[in-house]
Short mmCIF file of C-alpha atoms (C1' of nucleotides) in Angstrom, two decimals:
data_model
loop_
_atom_site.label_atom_id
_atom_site.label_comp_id
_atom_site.label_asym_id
_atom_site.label_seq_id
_atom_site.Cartn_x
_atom_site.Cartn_y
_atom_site.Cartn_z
CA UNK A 1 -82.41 100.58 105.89
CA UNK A 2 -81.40 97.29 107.69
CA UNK A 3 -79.14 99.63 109.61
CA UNK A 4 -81.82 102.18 110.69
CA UNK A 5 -83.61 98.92 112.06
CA UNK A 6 -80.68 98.02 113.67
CA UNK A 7 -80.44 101.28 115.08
CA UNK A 8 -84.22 101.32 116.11
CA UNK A 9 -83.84 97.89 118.05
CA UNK A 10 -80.30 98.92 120.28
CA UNK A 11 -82.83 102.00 121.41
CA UNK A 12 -86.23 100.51 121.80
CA UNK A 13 -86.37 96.82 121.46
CA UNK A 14 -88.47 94.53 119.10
CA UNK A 15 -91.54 96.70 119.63
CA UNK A 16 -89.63 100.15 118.36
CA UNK A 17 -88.86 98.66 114.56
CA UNK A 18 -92.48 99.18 112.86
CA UNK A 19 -91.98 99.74 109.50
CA UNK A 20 -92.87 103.35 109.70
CA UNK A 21 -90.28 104.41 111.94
CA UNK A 22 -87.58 102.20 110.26
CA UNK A 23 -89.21 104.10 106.70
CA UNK A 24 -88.77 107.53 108.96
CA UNK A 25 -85.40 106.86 109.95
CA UNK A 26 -84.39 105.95 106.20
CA UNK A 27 -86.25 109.18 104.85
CA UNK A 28 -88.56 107.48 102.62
CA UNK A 29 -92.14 105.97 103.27
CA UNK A 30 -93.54 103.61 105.37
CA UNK A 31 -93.82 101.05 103.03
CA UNK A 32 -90.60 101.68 100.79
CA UNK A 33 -89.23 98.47 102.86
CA UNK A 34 -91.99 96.19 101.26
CA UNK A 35 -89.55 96.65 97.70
CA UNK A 36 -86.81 95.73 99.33
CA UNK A 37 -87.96 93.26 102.24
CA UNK A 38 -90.62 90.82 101.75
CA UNK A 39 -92.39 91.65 105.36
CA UNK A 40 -90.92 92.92 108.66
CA UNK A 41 -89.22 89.80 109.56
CA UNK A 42 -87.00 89.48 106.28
CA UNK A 43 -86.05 93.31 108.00
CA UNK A 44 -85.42 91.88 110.88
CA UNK A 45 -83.35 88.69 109.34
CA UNK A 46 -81.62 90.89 107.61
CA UNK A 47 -80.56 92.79 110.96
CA UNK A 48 -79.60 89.56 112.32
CA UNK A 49 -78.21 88.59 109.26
CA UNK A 50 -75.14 91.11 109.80
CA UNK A 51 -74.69 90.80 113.44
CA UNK A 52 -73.97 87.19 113.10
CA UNK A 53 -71.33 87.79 110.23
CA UNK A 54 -69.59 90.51 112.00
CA UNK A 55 -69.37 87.90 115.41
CA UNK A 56 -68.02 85.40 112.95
CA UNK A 57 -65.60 88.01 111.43
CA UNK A 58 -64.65 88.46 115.11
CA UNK A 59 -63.73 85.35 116.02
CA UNK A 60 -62.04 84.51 112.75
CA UNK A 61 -60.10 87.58 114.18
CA UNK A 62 -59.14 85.95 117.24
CA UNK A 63 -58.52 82.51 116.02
CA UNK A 64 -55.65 83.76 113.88
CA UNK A 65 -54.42 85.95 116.59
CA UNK A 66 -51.23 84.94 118.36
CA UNK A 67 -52.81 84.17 121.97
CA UNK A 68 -53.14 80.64 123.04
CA UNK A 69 -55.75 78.34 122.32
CA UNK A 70 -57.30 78.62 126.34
CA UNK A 71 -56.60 82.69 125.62
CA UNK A 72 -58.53 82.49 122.24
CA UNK A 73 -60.97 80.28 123.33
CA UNK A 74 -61.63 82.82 126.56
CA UNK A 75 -61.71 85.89 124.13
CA UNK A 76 -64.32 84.67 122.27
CA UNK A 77 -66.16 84.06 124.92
CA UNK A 78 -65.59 87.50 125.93
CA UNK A 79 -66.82 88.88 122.93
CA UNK A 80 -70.11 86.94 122.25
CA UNK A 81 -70.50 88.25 126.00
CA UNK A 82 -69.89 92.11 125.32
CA UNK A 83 -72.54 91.41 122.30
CA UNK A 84 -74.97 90.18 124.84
CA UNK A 85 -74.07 93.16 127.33
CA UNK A 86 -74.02 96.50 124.25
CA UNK A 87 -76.72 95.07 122.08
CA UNK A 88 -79.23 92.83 124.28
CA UNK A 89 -81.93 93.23 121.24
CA UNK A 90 -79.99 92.41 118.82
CA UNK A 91 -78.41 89.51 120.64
CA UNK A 92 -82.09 88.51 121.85
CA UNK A 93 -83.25 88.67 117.72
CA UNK A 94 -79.85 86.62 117.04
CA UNK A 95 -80.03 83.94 119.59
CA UNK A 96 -83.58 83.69 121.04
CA UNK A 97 -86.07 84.76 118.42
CA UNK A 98 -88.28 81.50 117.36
CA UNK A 99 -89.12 82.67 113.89
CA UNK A 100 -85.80 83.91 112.94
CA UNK A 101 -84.33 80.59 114.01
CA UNK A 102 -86.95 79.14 111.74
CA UNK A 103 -85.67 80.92 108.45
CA UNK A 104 -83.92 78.67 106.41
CA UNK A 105 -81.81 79.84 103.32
CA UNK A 106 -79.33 82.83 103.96
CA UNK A 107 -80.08 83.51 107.37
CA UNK A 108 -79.65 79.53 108.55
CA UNK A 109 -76.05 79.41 106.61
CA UNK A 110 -74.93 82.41 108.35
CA UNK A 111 -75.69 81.21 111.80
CA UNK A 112 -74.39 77.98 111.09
CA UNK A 113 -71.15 79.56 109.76
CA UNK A 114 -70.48 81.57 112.97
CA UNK A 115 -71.41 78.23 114.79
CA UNK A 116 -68.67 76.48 112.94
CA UNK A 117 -66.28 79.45 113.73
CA UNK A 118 -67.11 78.83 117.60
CA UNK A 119 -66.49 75.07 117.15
CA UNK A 120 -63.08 75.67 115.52
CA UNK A 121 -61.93 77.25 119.16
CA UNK A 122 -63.19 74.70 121.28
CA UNK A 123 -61.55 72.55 118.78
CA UNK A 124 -58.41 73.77 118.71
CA UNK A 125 -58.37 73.80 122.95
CA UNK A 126 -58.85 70.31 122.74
CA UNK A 127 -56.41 69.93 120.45
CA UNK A 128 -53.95 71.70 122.78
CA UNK A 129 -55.51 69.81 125.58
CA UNK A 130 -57.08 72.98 127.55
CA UNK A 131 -60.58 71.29 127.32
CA UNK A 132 -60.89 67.78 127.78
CA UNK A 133 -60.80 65.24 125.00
CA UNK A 134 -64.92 64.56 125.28
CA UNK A 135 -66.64 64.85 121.78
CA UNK A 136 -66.51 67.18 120.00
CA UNK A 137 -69.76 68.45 119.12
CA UNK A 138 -70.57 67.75 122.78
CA UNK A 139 -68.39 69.87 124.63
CA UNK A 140 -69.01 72.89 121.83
CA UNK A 141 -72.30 72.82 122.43
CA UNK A 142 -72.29 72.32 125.95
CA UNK A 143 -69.96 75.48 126.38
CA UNK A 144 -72.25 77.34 123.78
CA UNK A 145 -75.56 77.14 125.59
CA UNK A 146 -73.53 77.66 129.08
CA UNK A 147 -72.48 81.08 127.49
CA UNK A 148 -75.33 81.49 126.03
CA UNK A 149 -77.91 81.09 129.11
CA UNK A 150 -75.79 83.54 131.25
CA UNK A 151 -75.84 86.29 128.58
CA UNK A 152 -79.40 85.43 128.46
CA UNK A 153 -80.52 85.85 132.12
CA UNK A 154 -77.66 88.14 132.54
CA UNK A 155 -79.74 90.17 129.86
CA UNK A 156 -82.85 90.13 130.87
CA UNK A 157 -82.10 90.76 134.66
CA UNK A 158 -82.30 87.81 135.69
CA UNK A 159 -79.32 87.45 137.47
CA UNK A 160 -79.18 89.94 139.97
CA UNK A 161 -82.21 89.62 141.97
CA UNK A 162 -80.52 85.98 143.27
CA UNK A 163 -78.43 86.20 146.20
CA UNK A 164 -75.30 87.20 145.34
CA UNK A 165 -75.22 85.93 142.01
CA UNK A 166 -71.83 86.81 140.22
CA UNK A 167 -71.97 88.26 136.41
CA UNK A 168 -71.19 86.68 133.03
CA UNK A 169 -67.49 87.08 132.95
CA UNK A 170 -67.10 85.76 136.60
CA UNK A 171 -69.12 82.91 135.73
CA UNK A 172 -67.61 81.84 131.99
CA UNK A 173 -64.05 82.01 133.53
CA UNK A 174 -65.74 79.68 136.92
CA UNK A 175 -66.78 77.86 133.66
CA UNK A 176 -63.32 76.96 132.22
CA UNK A 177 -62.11 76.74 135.59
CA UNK A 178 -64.19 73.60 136.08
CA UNK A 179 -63.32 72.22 132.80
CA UNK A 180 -60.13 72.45 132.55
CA UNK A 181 -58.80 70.35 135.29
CA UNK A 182 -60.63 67.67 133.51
CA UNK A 183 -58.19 67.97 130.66
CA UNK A 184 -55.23 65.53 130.52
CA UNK A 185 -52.11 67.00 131.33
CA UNK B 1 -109.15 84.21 132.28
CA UNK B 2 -105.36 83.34 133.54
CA UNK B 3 -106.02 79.97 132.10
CA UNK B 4 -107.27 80.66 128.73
CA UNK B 5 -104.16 82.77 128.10
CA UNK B 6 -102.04 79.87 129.00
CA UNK B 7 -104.02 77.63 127.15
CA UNK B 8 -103.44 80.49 123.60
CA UNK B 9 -99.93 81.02 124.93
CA UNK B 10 -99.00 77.22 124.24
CA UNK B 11 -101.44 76.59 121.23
CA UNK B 12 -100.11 79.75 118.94
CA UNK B 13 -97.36 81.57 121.54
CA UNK B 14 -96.75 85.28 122.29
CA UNK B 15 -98.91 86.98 119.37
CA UNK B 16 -102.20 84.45 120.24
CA UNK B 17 -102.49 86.33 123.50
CA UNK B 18 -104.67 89.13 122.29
CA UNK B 19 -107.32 90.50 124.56
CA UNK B 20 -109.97 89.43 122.35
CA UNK B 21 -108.99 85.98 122.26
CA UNK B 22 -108.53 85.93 125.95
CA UNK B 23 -112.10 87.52 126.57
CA UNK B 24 -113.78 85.14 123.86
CA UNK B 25 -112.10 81.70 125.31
CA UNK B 26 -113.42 82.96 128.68
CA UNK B 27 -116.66 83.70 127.48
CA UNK B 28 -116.56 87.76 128.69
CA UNK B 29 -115.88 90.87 126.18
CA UNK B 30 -112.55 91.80 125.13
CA UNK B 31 -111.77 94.20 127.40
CA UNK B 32 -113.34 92.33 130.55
CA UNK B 33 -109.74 91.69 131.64
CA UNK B 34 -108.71 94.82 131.92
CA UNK B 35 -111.38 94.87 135.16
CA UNK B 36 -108.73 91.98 136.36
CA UNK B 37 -105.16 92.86 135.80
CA UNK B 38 -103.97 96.34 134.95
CA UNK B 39 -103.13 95.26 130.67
CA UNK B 40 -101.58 93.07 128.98
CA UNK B 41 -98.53 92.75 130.76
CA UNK B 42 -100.24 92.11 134.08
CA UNK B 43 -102.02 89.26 132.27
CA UNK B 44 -99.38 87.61 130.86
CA UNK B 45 -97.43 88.02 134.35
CA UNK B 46 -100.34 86.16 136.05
CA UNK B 47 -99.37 83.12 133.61
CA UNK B 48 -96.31 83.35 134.39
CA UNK B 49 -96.21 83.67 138.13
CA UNK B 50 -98.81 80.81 138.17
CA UNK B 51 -95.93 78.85 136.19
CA UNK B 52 -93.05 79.73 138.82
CA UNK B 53 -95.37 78.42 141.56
CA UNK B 54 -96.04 75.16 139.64
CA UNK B 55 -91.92 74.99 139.33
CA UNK B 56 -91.60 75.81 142.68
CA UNK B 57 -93.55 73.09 143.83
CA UNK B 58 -92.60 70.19 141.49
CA UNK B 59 -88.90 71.09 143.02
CA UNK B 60 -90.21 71.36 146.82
CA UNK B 61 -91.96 67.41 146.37
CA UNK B 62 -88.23 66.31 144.92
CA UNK B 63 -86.54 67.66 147.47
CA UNK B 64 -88.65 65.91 149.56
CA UNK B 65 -88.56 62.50 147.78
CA UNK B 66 -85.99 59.58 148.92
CA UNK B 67 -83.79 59.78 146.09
CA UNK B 68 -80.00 60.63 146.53
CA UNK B 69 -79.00 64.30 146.74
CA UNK B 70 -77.70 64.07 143.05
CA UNK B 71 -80.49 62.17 142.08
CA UNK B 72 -82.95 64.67 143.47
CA UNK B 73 -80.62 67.45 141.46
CA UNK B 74 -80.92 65.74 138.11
CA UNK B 75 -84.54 65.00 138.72
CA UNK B 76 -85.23 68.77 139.25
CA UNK B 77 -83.00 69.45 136.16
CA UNK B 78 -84.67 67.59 133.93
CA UNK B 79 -88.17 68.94 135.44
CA UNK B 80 -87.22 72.24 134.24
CA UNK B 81 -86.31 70.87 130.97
CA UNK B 82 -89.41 69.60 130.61
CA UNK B 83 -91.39 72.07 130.86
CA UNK B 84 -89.52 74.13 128.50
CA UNK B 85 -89.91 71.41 126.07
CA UNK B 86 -93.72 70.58 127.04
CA UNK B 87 -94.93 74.36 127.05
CA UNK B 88 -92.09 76.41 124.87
CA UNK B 89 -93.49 79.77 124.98
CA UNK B 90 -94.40 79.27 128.62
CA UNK B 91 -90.99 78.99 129.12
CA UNK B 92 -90.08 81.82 127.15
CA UNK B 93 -92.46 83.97 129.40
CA UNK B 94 -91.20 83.33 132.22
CA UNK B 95 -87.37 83.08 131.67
CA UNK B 96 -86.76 85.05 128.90
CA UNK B 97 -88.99 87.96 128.94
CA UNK B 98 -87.82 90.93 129.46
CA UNK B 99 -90.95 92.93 130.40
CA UNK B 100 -92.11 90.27 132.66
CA UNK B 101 -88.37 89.92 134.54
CA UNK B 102 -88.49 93.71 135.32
CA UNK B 103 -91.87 93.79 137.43
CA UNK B 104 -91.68 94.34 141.15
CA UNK B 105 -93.93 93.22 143.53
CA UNK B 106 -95.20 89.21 143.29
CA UNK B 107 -93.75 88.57 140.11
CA UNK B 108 -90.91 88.90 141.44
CA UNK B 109 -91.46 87.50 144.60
CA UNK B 110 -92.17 83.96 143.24
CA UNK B 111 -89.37 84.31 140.89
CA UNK B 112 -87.17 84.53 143.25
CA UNK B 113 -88.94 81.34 145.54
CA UNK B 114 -88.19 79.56 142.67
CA UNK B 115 -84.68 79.84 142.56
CA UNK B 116 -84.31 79.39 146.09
CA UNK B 117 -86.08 75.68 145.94
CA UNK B 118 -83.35 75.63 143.03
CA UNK B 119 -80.82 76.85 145.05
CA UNK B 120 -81.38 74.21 148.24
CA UNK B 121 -81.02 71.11 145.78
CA UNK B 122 -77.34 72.34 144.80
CA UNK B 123 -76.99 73.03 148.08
CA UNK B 124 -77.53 69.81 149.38
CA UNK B 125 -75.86 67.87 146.66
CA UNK B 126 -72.64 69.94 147.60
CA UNK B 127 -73.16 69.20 151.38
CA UNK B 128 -73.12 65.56 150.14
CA UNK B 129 -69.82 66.12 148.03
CA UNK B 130 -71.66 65.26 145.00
CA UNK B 131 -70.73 68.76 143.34
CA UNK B 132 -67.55 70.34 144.42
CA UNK B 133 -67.32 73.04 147.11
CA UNK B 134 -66.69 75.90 145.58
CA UNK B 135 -68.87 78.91 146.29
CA UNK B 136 -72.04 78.44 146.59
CA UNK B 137 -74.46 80.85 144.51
CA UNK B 138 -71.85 80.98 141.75
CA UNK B 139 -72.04 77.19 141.18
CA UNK B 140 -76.15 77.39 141.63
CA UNK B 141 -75.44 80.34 138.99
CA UNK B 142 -73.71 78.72 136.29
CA UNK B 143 -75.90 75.22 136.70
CA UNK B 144 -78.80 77.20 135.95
CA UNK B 145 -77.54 79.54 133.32
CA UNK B 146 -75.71 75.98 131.36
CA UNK B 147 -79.51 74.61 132.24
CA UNK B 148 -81.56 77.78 130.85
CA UNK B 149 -79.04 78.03 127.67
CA UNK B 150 -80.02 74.03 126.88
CA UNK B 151 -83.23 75.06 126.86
CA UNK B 152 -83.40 77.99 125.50
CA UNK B 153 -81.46 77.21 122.29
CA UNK B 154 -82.94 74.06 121.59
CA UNK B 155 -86.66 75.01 122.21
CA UNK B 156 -86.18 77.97 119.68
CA UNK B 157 -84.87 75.60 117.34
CA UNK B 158 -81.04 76.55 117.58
CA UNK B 159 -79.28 73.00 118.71
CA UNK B 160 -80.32 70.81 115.61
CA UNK B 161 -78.71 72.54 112.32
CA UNK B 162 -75.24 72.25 113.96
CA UNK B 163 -73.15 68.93 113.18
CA UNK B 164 -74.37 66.49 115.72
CA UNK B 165 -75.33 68.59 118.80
CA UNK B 166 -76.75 66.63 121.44
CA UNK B 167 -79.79 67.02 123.07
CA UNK B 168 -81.05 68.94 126.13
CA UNK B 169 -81.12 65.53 128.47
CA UNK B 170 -77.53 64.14 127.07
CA UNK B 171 -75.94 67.31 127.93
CA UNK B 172 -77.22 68.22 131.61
CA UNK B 173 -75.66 64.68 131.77
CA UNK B 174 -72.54 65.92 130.43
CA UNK B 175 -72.74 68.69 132.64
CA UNK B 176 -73.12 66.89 135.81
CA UNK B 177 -70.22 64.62 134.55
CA UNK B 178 -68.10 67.08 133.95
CA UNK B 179 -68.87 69.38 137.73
CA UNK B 180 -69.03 66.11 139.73
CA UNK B 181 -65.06 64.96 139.28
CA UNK B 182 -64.00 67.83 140.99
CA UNK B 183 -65.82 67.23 144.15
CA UNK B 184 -63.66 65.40 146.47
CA UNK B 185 -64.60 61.92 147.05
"C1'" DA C 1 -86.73 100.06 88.97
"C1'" DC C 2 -88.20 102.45 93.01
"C1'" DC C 3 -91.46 104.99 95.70
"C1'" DT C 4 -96.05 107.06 97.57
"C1'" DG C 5 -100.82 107.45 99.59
"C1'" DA C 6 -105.05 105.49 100.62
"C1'" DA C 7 -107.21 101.72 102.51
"C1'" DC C 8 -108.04 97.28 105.36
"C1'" DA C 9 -108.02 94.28 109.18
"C1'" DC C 10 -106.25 93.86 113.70
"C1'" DC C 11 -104.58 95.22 118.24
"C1'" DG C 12 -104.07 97.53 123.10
"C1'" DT C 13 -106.28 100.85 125.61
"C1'" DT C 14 -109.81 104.30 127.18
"C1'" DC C 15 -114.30 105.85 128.29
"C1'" DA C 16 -119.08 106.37 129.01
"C1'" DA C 17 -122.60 103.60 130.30
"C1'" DG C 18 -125.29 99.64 131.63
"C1'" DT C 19 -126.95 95.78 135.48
"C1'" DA D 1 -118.79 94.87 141.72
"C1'" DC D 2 -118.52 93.36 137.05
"C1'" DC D 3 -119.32 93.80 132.23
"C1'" DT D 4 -120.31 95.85 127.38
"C1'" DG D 5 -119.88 98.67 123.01
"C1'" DA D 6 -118.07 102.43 120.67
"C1'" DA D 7 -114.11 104.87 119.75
"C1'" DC D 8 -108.95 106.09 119.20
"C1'" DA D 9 -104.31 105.62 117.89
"C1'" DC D 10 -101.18 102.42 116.02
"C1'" DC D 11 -99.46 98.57 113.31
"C1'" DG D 12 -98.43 95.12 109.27
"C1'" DT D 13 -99.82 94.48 104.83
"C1'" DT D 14 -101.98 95.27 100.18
"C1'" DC D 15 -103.00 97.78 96.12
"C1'" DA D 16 -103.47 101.12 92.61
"C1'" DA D 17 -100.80 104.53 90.87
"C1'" DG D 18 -97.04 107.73 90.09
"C1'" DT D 19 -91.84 108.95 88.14
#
DNA sequence: ACCTGAACACCGTTCAAGT
DNA sequence: ACCTGAACACCGTTCAAGT
């Protein structure tokens, strides 16, 4: 059910998931999700719900991979990017969507908890000194909304009527570049 | 008519923009508009396009003003941020849509005036050595997109839960901090 | 416990007229 | 040239039942 909505938003957007065509796509009526759902946006949360718990699973991935902290920290990046670029819906409903941001409960932990995940790499760079020793919760966020507005505009083609704007990966890696030298060596 | 959909747009965002509203707050039937713009989207678009212009301009009088070349880019900065914080779903529209960011014709047209006031204030502050010289529409790239993600997270509600995130205005500091080093003095 | 079908209020859009 | 009113298809939501 949350996965037929899921479905429904990668091929039409917000305005495809009505309840009937999510009840369609699950075989049953179009107002079986009301038992299960308390209105369309607990459907929706729900959606967004899982997409931000498999991005944290992700980066939990990389964090205990074996790659450096700069080569984790890039990675990640990477993959909140590639998101963005297969799934611009779902990222939209994840990271832009007022009224799922207001949600508290479930929904709020879960985005918190891949937040936290994201801090953890920045963390660790500064640790290793690949980013430079600001604060903390400064830089993270700082390097979150920087990824986050070029996925955005990136997203909603908004970056290639400029002239000669490059893309997202270009960018996040011009990005690092910039920060980096800022580091102590 | 333009102006009573602005006017709904900031009092109750995206879903108060219904025809009827529009036609009752501008005193005409609900479907007067559509003698005016082509639907819905055209509506909205006007909004929006009136919006760039208004941008456009508040950047073209900085430019013009006394200040220093990175003065005149922070001004502009926080101008933007501003209205994002002033007029949320305004904001939204116009930088975040995606229906509105894939019309042709004037929509586009100011869009992209917009960016180029945007554009000529990087422009100058790297002629000044007050950002560093690296290319040019990349760096106007990622100042936006870090600006746009500031915005964008934190007007949808995104930058408070997290442990201690800053605000919009401390971080386009940050930002500026952090990009102006590696200019050469 | 889970689902269905009818019904309601609301919306974007169209169309045939009205001045 | 500009506007109105009725009508249509669609949607979220509610409710009374069904198994």
């Amino acid at each position: 059910l949350t996965q037929a909505a899921s479905r429904l938003l990668d091929l039409g957007g917000d305005a495809a998931v009505t309840l009937r065509a999510v009840g369609q796509a699950a075989g049953v009526s179009h107002n079986a999700p009301y038992k299960h759902f308390e209105n369309r946006l607990a459907l929706l949360a729900s959606v967004a719900m899982a997409d931000a718990e498999e991005l944290a699973g992700a980066v939990r991935r990389i964090r205990a991979s074996d790659m450096s902290p700069r080569e984790r920290l890039m990675e990640t990046l990477m993959t909140v990017a590639r998101f963005g670029r297969e799934h611009p819906s779902r990222y939209r409903l994840l990271f832009e969507d007022p009224a799922i941001a207001a949600l508290e409960g479930p929904m709020k932990q879960a985005a918190m908890a891949t937040f936290a995940e994201f801090a953890e790499v920045v963390r660790d760079c500064q640790t290793a000194n690949a980013l430079p020793a600001m604060p903390h919760a400064a830089l993270t966020g700082l390097i979150f909304a920087s990824l986050h507005g070029l996925i955005s505009l990136s997203g909603s083609g908004r970056m290639q009527p400029g002239k000669g704007l490059i893309g997202v990966n270009p960018s996040i890696e011009l990005l690092l570049d910039v920060l980096a030298p800022a580091a102590p060596r």
